[in-house]
XYZ file of C-alpha atoms in Angstrom:
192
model
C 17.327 -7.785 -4.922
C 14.358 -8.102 -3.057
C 13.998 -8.793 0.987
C 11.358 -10.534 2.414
C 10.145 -11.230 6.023
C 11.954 -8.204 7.568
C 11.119 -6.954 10.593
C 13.554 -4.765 11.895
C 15.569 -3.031 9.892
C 18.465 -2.592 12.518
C 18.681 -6.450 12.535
C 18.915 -6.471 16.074
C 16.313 -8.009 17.836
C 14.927 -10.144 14.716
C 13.124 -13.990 15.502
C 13.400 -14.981 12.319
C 15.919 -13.858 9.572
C 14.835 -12.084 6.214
C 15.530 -13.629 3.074
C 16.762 -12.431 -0.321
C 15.374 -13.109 -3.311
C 16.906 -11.595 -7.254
C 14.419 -9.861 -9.378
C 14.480 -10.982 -12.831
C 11.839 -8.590 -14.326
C 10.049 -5.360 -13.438
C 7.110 -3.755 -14.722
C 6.405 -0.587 -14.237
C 2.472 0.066 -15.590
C 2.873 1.964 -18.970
C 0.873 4.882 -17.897
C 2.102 5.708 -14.530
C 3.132 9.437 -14.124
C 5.044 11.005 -12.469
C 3.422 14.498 -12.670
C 0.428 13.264 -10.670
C 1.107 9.585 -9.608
C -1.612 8.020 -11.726
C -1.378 4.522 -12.278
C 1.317 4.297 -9.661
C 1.798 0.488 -9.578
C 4.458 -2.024 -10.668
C 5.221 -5.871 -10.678
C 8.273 -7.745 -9.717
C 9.011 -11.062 -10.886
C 11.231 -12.865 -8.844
C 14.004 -15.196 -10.133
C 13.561 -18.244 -8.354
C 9.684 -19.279 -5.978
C 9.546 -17.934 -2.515
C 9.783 -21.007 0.563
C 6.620 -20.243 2.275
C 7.222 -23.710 4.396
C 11.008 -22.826 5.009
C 10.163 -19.400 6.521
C 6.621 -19.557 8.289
C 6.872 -15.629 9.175
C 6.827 -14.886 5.311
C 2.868 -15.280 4.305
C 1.362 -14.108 0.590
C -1.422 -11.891 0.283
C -4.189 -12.784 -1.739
C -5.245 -10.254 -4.781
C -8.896 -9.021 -4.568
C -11.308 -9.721 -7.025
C -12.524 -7.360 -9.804
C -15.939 -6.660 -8.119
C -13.754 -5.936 -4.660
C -15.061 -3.326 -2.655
C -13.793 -2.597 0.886
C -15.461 0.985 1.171
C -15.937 1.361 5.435
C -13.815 -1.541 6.047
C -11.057 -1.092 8.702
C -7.861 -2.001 6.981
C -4.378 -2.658 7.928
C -1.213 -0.504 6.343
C 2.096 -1.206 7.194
C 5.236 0.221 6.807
C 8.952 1.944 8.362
C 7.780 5.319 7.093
C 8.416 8.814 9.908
C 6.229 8.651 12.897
C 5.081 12.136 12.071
C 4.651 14.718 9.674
C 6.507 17.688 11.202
C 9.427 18.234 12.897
C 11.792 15.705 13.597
C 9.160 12.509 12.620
C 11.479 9.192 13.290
C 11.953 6.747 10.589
C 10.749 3.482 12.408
C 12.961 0.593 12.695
C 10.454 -2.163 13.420
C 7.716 -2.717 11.066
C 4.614 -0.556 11.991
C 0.661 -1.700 11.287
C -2.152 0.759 11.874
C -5.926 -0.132 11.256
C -7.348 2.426 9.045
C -11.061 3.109 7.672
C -11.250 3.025 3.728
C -13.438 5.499 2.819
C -16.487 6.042 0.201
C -14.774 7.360 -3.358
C -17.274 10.353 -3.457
C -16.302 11.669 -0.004
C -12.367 11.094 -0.636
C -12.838 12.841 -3.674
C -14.746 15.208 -1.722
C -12.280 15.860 0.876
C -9.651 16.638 -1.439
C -11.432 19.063 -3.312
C -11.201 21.294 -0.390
C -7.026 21.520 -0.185
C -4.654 22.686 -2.105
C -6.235 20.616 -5.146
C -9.261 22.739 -5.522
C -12.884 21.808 -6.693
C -11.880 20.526 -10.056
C -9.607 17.526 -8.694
C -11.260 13.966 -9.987
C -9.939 11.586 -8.217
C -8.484 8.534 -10.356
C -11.110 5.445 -10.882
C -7.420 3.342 -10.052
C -7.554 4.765 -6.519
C -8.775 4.636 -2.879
C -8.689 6.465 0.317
C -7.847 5.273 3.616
C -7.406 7.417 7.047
C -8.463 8.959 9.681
C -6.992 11.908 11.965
C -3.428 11.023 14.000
C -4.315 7.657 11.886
C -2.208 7.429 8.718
C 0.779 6.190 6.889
C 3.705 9.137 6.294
C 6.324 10.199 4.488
C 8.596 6.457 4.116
C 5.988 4.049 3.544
C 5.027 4.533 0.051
C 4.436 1.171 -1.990
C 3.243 -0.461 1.188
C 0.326 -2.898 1.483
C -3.312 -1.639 2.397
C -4.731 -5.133 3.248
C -8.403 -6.426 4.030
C -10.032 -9.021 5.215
C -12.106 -10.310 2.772
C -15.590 -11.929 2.623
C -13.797 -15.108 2.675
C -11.799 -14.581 6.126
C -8.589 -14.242 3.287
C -6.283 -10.675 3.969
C -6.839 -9.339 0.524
C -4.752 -6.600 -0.964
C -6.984 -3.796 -1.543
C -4.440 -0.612 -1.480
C -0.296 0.253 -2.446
C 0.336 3.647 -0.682
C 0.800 6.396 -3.294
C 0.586 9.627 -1.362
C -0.922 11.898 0.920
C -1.103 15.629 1.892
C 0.709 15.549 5.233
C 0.160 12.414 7.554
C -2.520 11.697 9.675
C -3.889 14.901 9.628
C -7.705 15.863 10.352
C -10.019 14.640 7.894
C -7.486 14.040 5.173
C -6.947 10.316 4.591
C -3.872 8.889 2.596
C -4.233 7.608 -1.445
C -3.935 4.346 -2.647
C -3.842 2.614 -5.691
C -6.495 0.467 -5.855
C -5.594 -3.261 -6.716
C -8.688 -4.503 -8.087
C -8.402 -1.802 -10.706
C -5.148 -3.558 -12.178
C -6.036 -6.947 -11.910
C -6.131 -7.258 -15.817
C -2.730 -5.966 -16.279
C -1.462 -7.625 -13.104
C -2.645 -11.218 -14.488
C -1.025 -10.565 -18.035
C 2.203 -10.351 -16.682
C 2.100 -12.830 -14.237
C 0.758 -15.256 -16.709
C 4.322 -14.888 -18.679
């Protein structure tokens, strides 16, 4: 079962209901791993269309194209993921958005080269960073949506959280699969 168009997960103080929607398939890319989270991407397929006119708060996001780049864009990630790192971080109950910067692939790479991952750490062509200090996702909003405007005024999916070191902390942004990499394998199985 998937849910669509929640808001808050309480159900409290909700304008418009979610909806629920069966899964009939799921693909989970054949050479994801676990060990490292490469390739850390899947598609549902949902039994029956979504009713985009019967439930105006749901909205699609459009998929980049191949060519996509949204290095030094400000981007949008959402999620219900802990408001911190440390301590006692709250899991959030209404859906939060926070407008990160995606950064240049060299200096990610870069940047992670100086934790815990050391100087031989390559970062994965299938991913992209996105962050800036007290300016992340955290721990309870992995799989969620990095999304960009695009050229075209469209919000374009450009990011699925995958994982971070920490949240929000300075100079280390978060990781995200990076759509346009999958588009290929995305459109076979959505061509089924």
């Amino acid at each position: 079962m998937v849910r669509l168009g929640e808001w808050d997960i309480s159900g409290e103080t909700e304008f418009y209901k979610h909806v629920e929607y069966r899964v009939s398939g799921l693909y989970i890319h054949h050479d994801y791993s676990r060990k490292n989270l490469n390739n850390d991407i899947a598609v549902i397929r949902l039994e029956n269309l979504v009713d985009f006119a019967s439930n105006p708060h749901i909205t699609p996001v459009c998929l980049p194209s191949k060519q996509s780049d949204f290095t030094n864009y400000r981007c949008f990630a959402t999620g219900w993921g802990r408001n911190t790192f440390v301590g006692s971080g709250k899991i959030s109950h209404v859906l939060k958005a926070i407008e990160v910067p995606v950064l240049e692939k060299q200096r990610c790479q870069q940047i992670l080269q100086n934790t815990r991952f050391g100087v031989n750490f390559v970062l994965p062509e299938g991913n992209i960073c996105a962050g800036e200090e007290n300016r992340d996702t955290c721990t309870g909003d992995g799989g969620g949506p990095l999304v960009c405007q695009g050229l075209d005024g469209n919000m374009q999916l450009a990011g699925l959280l995958s994982w971070g070191i920490g949240c929000g902390q300075q100079g280390i942004p978060g990781v995200y699969v990076k759509v346009s990499h999958y588009l290929d394998w995305i459109n076979n199985i959505t061509r089924e």
